[in-house]
Amino acid sequence: MTLLEVKDLAVEFSTAEGTVRAVRGVDFTVEAGRTLGIVGESGSGKSVTSLAVMGLHRGAEVTGSVRFDGTELIGAPEETVRALRGRRMAMVFQDALTSLHPYFTIGDQIAEAYQAHFGGKRRTAWARAVEVLGDVGIPEPARRAGEYPHQFSGGMRQRAMIALALSCEPDLIIADEPTTALDVTVQAQVLELLMKLQQDRGLGIIMITHDLGVIARVADEVLVMYGGSAAEQAPAETLFTAPRHPYTRGLLDSLPRLDAADGDALVSIPGSPPSLLDPPAGCPFHPRCAVYRAASEEGRRACTEQRPPLRLVAEHHRTACLLDSPSEGRGFQKEATA
């Protein structure tokens, strides 16, 4: 069952320096019981996309379509979005310490969210808070519910954030960098927890991260973003075994390898991500792209004049590259087909 369908999503912010085109024409779907991984460098538009889905942008122009279980959220009354947000779709924010209120106990914050959607007595909401804290593996949940965020370790705070998201039994969870700043052992525990909850409850999950190791572990489908738009989209196994976009290949090549020879330097993608205030013409990745530099004059001209569409190159596999080929990536496609 399709929980979420996003089509041609665009998000723009007006600033004193000009318009920031943070997201441009992004499409994806999320199925119940499956995980979509969204990956890319900082500034690629991952978090902006998730906040747009949740209806949490203020002062931004959001266009396109976001349909949750058949309900269109773009342009919908605030009451409609608020009724779904937290209840049927929830978010685990990137930094648990700053996302949780320092003046209220963990239990108070979970109970407040529960009462906002279900009403009822405070005693019932508190019991629900204790229950979900136990569900996510926090020891002595009845006691820990009365403690404040600063009294929790980083891993426990992240579990508390997941408990808050789960308190109203949502169908969709958006996890924005849920393992950032956690040590490797705690990262593994958090990921195992999310996968177990998905298996037990049939949750749809959007996992947003820059860590390809996390994506390889949990994702069924992967959306690679660069410069505010989609660079590649494919099943996880396909993306890791047969990447087509030069940016995706660059990300994979930059991963440390156990079979690397002693003394081998890590590979990096040269340059920096583009400014979304003044992005380059044509393909946003071409200033950093080795395939572009090795292409013919005709190919390089196309890269600087055309913004490549996300086109189908294999079954369930789309890429936004005009110089795409499965091996060297240097064949020039004169006509990009949708």
Short mmCIF file of C-alpha atoms in Angstrom, two decimals:
data_model
loop_
_atom_site.label_atom_id
_atom_site.label_comp_id
_atom_site.label_asym_id
_atom_site.label_seq_id
_atom_site.Cartn_x
_atom_site.Cartn_y
_atom_site.Cartn_z
CA MET A 1 0.00 0.00 0.00
CA THR A 2 1.32 3.45 -0.94
CA LEU A 3 1.43 5.70 2.12
CA LEU A 4 3.11 8.76 0.64
CA GLU A 5 3.35 10.02 -2.92
CA VAL A 6 5.43 13.10 -3.70
CA LYS A 7 5.41 14.62 -7.18
CA ASP A 8 7.35 17.58 -8.56
CA LEU A 9 8.03 18.96 -5.07
CA ALA A 10 9.73 22.36 -5.06
CA VAL A 11 10.66 24.56 -2.09
CA GLU A 12 11.92 28.12 -2.42
CA PHE A 13 12.95 30.69 0.19
CA SER A 14 13.10 34.42 -0.43
CA THR A 15 16.14 36.08 1.15
CA ALA A 16 17.77 39.49 1.01
CA GLU A 17 20.35 38.02 -1.41
CA GLY A 18 17.76 36.40 -3.69
CA THR A 19 15.70 33.25 -4.02
CA VAL A 20 17.09 30.01 -2.61
CA ARG A 21 15.81 27.06 -4.66
CA ALA A 22 16.28 24.47 -1.96
CA VAL A 23 14.32 21.65 -3.64
CA ARG A 24 13.54 21.36 -7.35
CA GLY A 25 11.16 18.81 -8.86
CA VAL A 26 11.60 15.84 -6.50
CA ASP A 27 9.41 12.73 -6.92
CA PHE A 28 9.19 9.61 -4.73
CA THR A 29 6.79 7.21 -3.05
CA VAL A 30 6.88 5.37 0.26
CA GLU A 31 5.15 2.02 0.74
CA ALA A 32 3.90 0.58 4.01
CA GLY A 33 6.51 -1.70 5.56
CA ARG A 34 9.35 -0.39 3.39
CA THR A 35 12.14 2.13 3.82
CA LEU A 36 13.14 4.90 1.42
CA GLY A 37 16.66 6.17 2.00
CA ILE A 38 17.43 9.76 1.00
CA VAL A 39 21.16 10.41 0.80
CA GLY A 40 23.42 13.27 -0.22
CA GLU A 41 25.92 15.80 1.08
CA SER A 42 24.94 18.57 3.45
CA GLY A 43 22.97 21.21 1.55
CA SER A 44 21.52 18.78 -0.99
CA GLY A 45 17.92 19.40 0.11
CA LYS A 46 17.25 16.25 2.15
CA SER A 47 15.97 17.87 5.34
CA VAL A 48 14.11 20.60 3.47
CA THR A 49 12.25 17.87 1.58
CA SER A 50 11.25 16.11 4.80
CA LEU A 51 10.05 19.31 6.45
CA ALA A 52 7.97 20.10 3.37
CA VAL A 53 6.30 16.70 3.62
CA MET A 54 5.48 17.39 7.27
CA GLY A 55 4.19 20.89 6.50
CA LEU A 56 6.72 22.51 8.83
CA HIS A 57 8.10 25.24 6.58
CA ARG A 58 7.20 28.82 7.44
CA GLY A 59 7.75 31.60 4.96
CA ALA A 60 8.68 29.23 2.14
CA GLU A 61 6.92 28.70 -1.19
CA VAL A 62 6.12 25.01 -1.47
CA THR A 63 4.66 23.70 -4.73
CA GLY A 64 4.00 20.32 -6.30
CA SER A 65 2.04 17.51 -4.71
CA VAL A 66 2.38 15.65 -1.41
CA ARG A 67 -0.34 13.04 -0.96
CA PHE A 68 -0.53 11.05 2.25
CA ASP A 69 -2.90 8.07 2.03
CA GLY A 70 -4.77 9.90 -0.73
CA THR A 71 -5.00 13.26 1.07
CA GLU A 72 -3.31 16.19 -0.68
CA LEU A 73 -1.26 18.19 1.84
CA ILE A 74 0.09 21.02 -0.33
CA GLY A 75 -2.44 23.82 -0.03
CA ALA A 76 -4.58 21.88 2.44
CA PRO A 77 -6.03 23.69 5.48
CA GLU A 78 -3.66 23.79 8.43
CA GLU A 79 -6.16 21.80 10.49
CA THR A 80 -5.95 18.92 8.01
CA VAL A 81 -2.16 18.80 8.13
CA ARG A 82 -2.05 19.19 11.90
CA ALA A 83 -4.46 16.29 12.36
CA LEU A 84 -2.11 14.00 10.40
CA ARG A 85 1.20 15.38 11.68
CA GLY A 86 2.23 13.51 14.79
CA ARG A 87 -0.75 11.19 14.54
CA ARG A 88 -0.33 9.27 11.27
CA MET A 89 3.02 10.70 10.13
CA ALA A 90 5.74 11.55 12.61
CA MET A 91 9.31 12.77 12.50
CA VAL A 92 12.48 11.94 14.40
CA PHE A 93 14.51 15.14 14.22
CA GLN A 94 18.23 15.35 13.66
CA ASP A 95 19.40 16.66 17.04
CA ALA A 96 17.44 15.15 19.91
CA LEU A 97 18.94 17.49 22.52
CA THR A 98 17.71 20.64 20.78
CA SER A 99 14.47 19.04 19.56
CA LEU A 100 13.30 18.08 23.05
CA HIS A 101 12.23 20.91 25.34
CA PRO A 102 14.73 21.34 28.19
CA TYR A 103 12.12 22.61 30.70
CA PHE A 104 9.76 19.63 30.51
CA THR A 105 10.32 16.00 31.39
CA ILE A 106 10.47 13.36 28.67
CA GLY A 107 7.20 11.90 29.91
CA ASP A 108 5.48 15.29 29.86
CA GLN A 109 6.44 15.86 26.24
CA ILE A 110 5.26 12.44 25.08
CA ALA A 111 2.04 12.70 27.10
CA GLU A 112 1.30 16.15 25.65
CA ALA A 113 1.63 14.83 22.08
CA TYR A 114 -0.65 11.89 22.89
CA GLN A 115 -3.32 14.11 24.47
CA ALA A 116 -3.21 16.55 21.55
CA HIS A 117 -4.48 13.81 19.24
CA PHE A 118 -6.47 11.49 21.49
CA GLY A 119 -7.58 13.68 24.38
CA GLY A 120 -8.46 11.77 27.52
CA LYS A 121 -7.09 12.02 31.02
CA ARG A 122 -3.57 12.99 31.93
CA ARG A 123 -3.12 9.66 33.72
CA THR A 124 -3.83 7.75 30.49
CA ALA A 125 -1.41 9.90 28.49
CA TRP A 126 1.34 9.42 31.09
CA ALA A 127 0.82 5.66 31.04
CA ARG A 128 1.20 5.75 27.26
CA ALA A 129 4.46 7.70 27.62
CA VAL A 130 5.85 5.09 30.00
CA GLU A 131 4.71 2.32 27.65
CA VAL A 132 6.44 3.67 24.55
CA LEU A 133 9.64 4.44 26.47
CA GLY A 134 9.69 0.79 27.43
CA ASP A 135 8.96 -0.22 23.83
CA VAL A 136 12.11 1.54 22.62
CA GLY A 137 14.31 -0.15 25.19
CA ILE A 138 14.74 2.53 27.85
CA PRO A 139 15.28 0.79 31.21
CA GLU A 140 13.04 1.70 34.15
CA PRO A 141 10.68 3.69 31.91
CA ALA A 142 8.38 4.75 34.76
CA ARG A 143 11.29 6.46 36.48
CA ARG A 144 13.02 7.79 33.37
CA ALA A 145 9.78 9.37 32.14
CA GLY A 146 10.09 11.85 35.00
CA GLU A 147 13.58 12.94 33.98
CA TYR A 148 14.68 15.80 31.71
CA PRO A 149 16.48 15.54 28.34
CA HIS A 150 19.85 16.56 29.81
CA GLN A 151 19.66 13.56 32.16
CA PHE A 152 19.62 11.16 29.19
CA SER A 153 22.67 10.04 27.23
CA GLY A 154 22.81 10.76 23.49
CA GLY A 155 21.57 7.29 22.59
CA MET A 156 18.78 7.41 25.18
CA ARG A 157 17.67 10.84 23.92
CA GLN A 158 17.45 9.45 20.42
CA ARG A 159 15.35 6.56 21.73
CA ALA A 160 13.14 9.07 23.53
CA MET A 161 12.67 10.95 20.25
CA ILE A 162 11.63 7.70 18.58
CA ALA A 163 9.26 7.01 21.48
CA LEU A 164 7.73 10.46 20.99
CA ALA A 165 7.25 9.75 17.30
CA LEU A 166 5.67 6.36 18.06
CA SER A 167 3.35 7.54 20.83
CA CYS A 168 0.37 8.05 18.52
CA GLU A 169 1.05 4.88 16.48
CA PRO A 170 1.84 6.57 13.12
CA ASP A 171 1.91 4.83 9.76
CA LEU A 172 4.92 6.81 8.49
CA ILE A 173 8.09 7.91 10.28
CA ILE A 174 10.61 10.35 8.80
CA ALA A 175 13.98 9.87 10.51
CA ASP A 176 16.29 12.80 9.78
CA GLU A 177 19.89 11.77 10.53
CA PRO A 178 18.79 9.68 13.56
CA THR A 179 22.30 8.34 14.15
CA THR A 180 24.27 11.59 13.82
CA ALA A 181 26.83 12.17 16.62
CA LEU A 182 26.21 8.70 18.07
CA ASP A 183 29.01 6.19 18.49
CA VAL A 184 29.00 3.11 16.27
CA THR A 185 27.53 0.78 18.88
CA VAL A 186 24.63 3.12 19.68
CA GLN A 187 24.06 3.74 15.97
CA ALA A 188 23.60 0.02 15.46
CA GLN A 189 21.16 -0.16 18.38
CA VAL A 190 19.05 2.71 17.03
CA LEU A 191 18.92 1.20 13.53
CA GLU A 192 18.02 -2.23 14.90
CA LEU A 193 15.25 -0.62 16.92
CA LEU A 194 13.79 1.13 13.87
CA MET A 195 13.91 -2.05 11.79
CA LYS A 196 12.25 -4.08 14.55
CA LEU A 197 9.50 -1.48 14.95
CA GLN A 198 8.95 -1.49 11.20
CA GLN A 199 8.71 -5.27 11.14
CA ASP A 200 6.32 -5.35 14.10
CA ARG A 201 4.07 -2.47 12.99
CA GLY A 202 4.41 -2.28 9.21
CA LEU A 203 5.72 1.28 9.32
CA GLY A 204 6.76 3.17 6.23
CA ILE A 205 10.09 4.89 6.94
CA ILE A 206 12.02 7.68 5.24
CA MET A 207 15.64 7.49 6.38
CA ILE A 208 17.54 10.70 5.69
CA THR A 209 21.30 10.51 6.06
CA HIS A 210 24.68 11.24 4.51
CA ASP A 211 25.93 7.85 5.69
CA LEU A 212 25.83 5.26 2.91
CA GLY A 213 26.55 2.54 5.44
CA VAL A 214 23.24 3.30 7.15
CA ILE A 215 21.46 3.28 3.79
CA ALA A 216 22.96 -0.09 2.85
CA ARG A 217 21.72 -1.54 6.11
CA VAL A 218 18.12 -0.32 6.23
CA ALA A 219 16.86 1.00 2.87
CA ASP A 220 14.78 -0.80 0.26
CA GLU A 221 14.83 2.13 -2.19
CA VAL A 222 17.34 4.97 -2.39
CA LEU A 223 16.98 8.54 -3.61
CA VAL A 224 20.30 10.34 -4.13
CA MET A 225 19.95 14.12 -3.98
CA TYR A 226 22.37 16.77 -5.19
CA GLY A 227 21.90 20.52 -5.46
CA GLY A 228 18.24 20.33 -4.43
CA SER A 229 17.19 17.75 -7.02
CA ALA A 230 17.27 14.02 -7.61
CA ALA A 231 20.47 12.64 -9.11
CA GLU A 232 19.59 8.95 -9.00
CA GLN A 233 16.82 6.69 -7.74
CA ALA A 234 16.95 2.90 -7.56
CA PRO A 235 16.45 -0.15 -5.37
CA ALA A 236 19.21 -0.25 -2.75
CA GLU A 237 20.89 -3.37 -4.11
CA THR A 238 20.95 -1.91 -7.63
CA LEU A 239 22.34 1.40 -6.45
CA PHE A 240 25.25 -0.22 -4.62
CA THR A 241 26.10 -2.77 -7.31
CA ALA A 242 25.42 -0.76 -10.49
CA PRO A 243 25.36 3.01 -9.82
CA ARG A 244 24.83 5.12 -12.93
CA HIS A 245 25.22 8.76 -11.88
CA PRO A 246 28.80 10.10 -11.49
CA TYR A 247 27.83 11.69 -8.15
CA THR A 248 26.57 8.36 -6.78
CA ARG A 249 29.75 6.64 -7.96
CA GLY A 250 31.77 9.39 -6.29
CA LEU A 251 29.96 8.88 -3.00
CA LEU A 252 30.53 5.13 -3.14
CA ASP A 253 34.19 5.51 -4.15
CA SER A 254 34.78 7.78 -1.15
CA LEU A 255 33.82 5.05 1.33
CA PRO A 256 36.73 3.44 3.21
CA ARG A 257 37.39 -0.10 1.98
CA LEU A 258 38.66 -3.04 4.01
CA ASP A 259 40.41 -4.42 0.94
CA ALA A 260 42.32 -1.21 0.20
CA ALA A 261 46.10 -1.49 0.04
CA ASP A 262 48.16 -0.03 2.86
CA GLY A 263 48.88 3.62 2.24
CA ASP A 264 46.06 4.13 -0.26
CA ALA A 265 44.52 7.57 0.19
CA LEU A 266 40.78 8.00 0.51
CA VAL A 267 39.10 9.12 -2.69
CA SER A 268 37.12 12.35 -2.47
CA ILE A 269 34.83 14.31 -4.76
CA PRO A 270 36.65 17.55 -5.66
CA GLY A 271 35.05 20.91 -5.01
CA SER A 272 32.03 21.81 -2.91
CA PRO A 273 28.26 21.47 -3.29
CA PRO A 274 26.69 24.30 -5.31
CA SER A 275 25.10 27.39 -3.82
CA LEU A 276 21.34 27.00 -4.02
CA LEU A 277 21.15 30.78 -4.22
CA ASP A 278 23.12 30.81 -7.47
CA PRO A 279 23.32 27.25 -8.85
CA PRO A 280 25.34 26.48 -11.98
CA ALA A 281 23.55 26.34 -15.31
CA GLY A 282 22.72 22.94 -16.70
CA CYS A 283 23.58 19.89 -14.61
CA PRO A 284 24.28 21.03 -11.03
CA PHE A 285 27.06 18.44 -10.65
CA HIS A 286 29.04 19.24 -13.79
CA PRO A 287 31.61 21.58 -12.11
CA ARG A 288 32.78 18.64 -9.96
CA CYS A 289 32.22 15.81 -12.46
CA ALA A 290 35.12 13.77 -13.86
CA VAL A 291 32.85 12.33 -16.57
CA TYR A 292 32.04 15.88 -17.74
CA ARG A 293 35.72 16.78 -17.90
CA ALA A 294 36.47 13.68 -20.01
CA ALA A 295 33.48 14.10 -22.34
CA SER A 296 33.44 15.42 -25.89
CA GLU A 297 32.86 19.11 -26.55
CA GLU A 298 29.27 18.29 -27.53
CA GLY A 299 28.73 16.43 -24.27
CA ARG A 300 30.21 19.21 -22.14
CA ARG A 301 28.05 21.77 -23.90
CA ALA A 302 24.92 19.74 -23.15
CA CYS A 303 25.89 19.49 -19.47
CA THR A 304 26.19 23.26 -19.17
CA GLU A 305 23.03 24.08 -21.12
CA GLN A 306 20.51 21.39 -20.09
CA ARG A 307 19.30 20.44 -16.65
CA PRO A 308 19.05 16.66 -17.03
CA PRO A 309 15.70 15.06 -16.22
CA LEU A 310 15.44 11.95 -14.08
CA ARG A 311 15.02 9.31 -16.79
CA LEU A 312 14.51 5.56 -16.74
CA VAL A 313 17.73 3.68 -17.57
CA ALA A 314 16.77 0.20 -16.29
CA GLU A 315 13.86 -1.39 -14.49
CA HIS A 316 13.03 0.77 -11.43
CA HIS A 317 16.28 2.65 -11.98
CA ARG A 318 16.38 6.36 -12.87
CA THR A 319 19.27 8.73 -13.23
CA ALA A 320 19.69 12.40 -14.11
CA CYS A 321 22.80 12.35 -16.28
CA LEU A 322 23.25 13.20 -19.96
CA LEU A 323 26.61 11.40 -20.12
CA ASP A 324 25.41 8.20 -18.54
CA SER A 325 26.64 4.72 -19.33
CA PRO A 326 26.72 1.76 -16.96
CA SER A 327 30.49 1.30 -17.14
CA GLU A 328 32.60 4.34 -18.00
CA GLY A 329 29.80 6.85 -17.98
CA ARG A 330 31.17 8.63 -21.07
CA GLY A 331 28.57 7.96 -23.71
CA PHE A 332 26.64 11.07 -24.71
CA GLN A 333 22.84 10.76 -24.83
CA LYS A 334 21.67 13.31 -27.39
CA GLU A 335 18.05 12.85 -26.36
CA ALA A 336 17.09 12.32 -22.74
CA THR A 337 13.85 10.39 -22.49
CA ALA A 338 11.59 10.60 -19.48
#
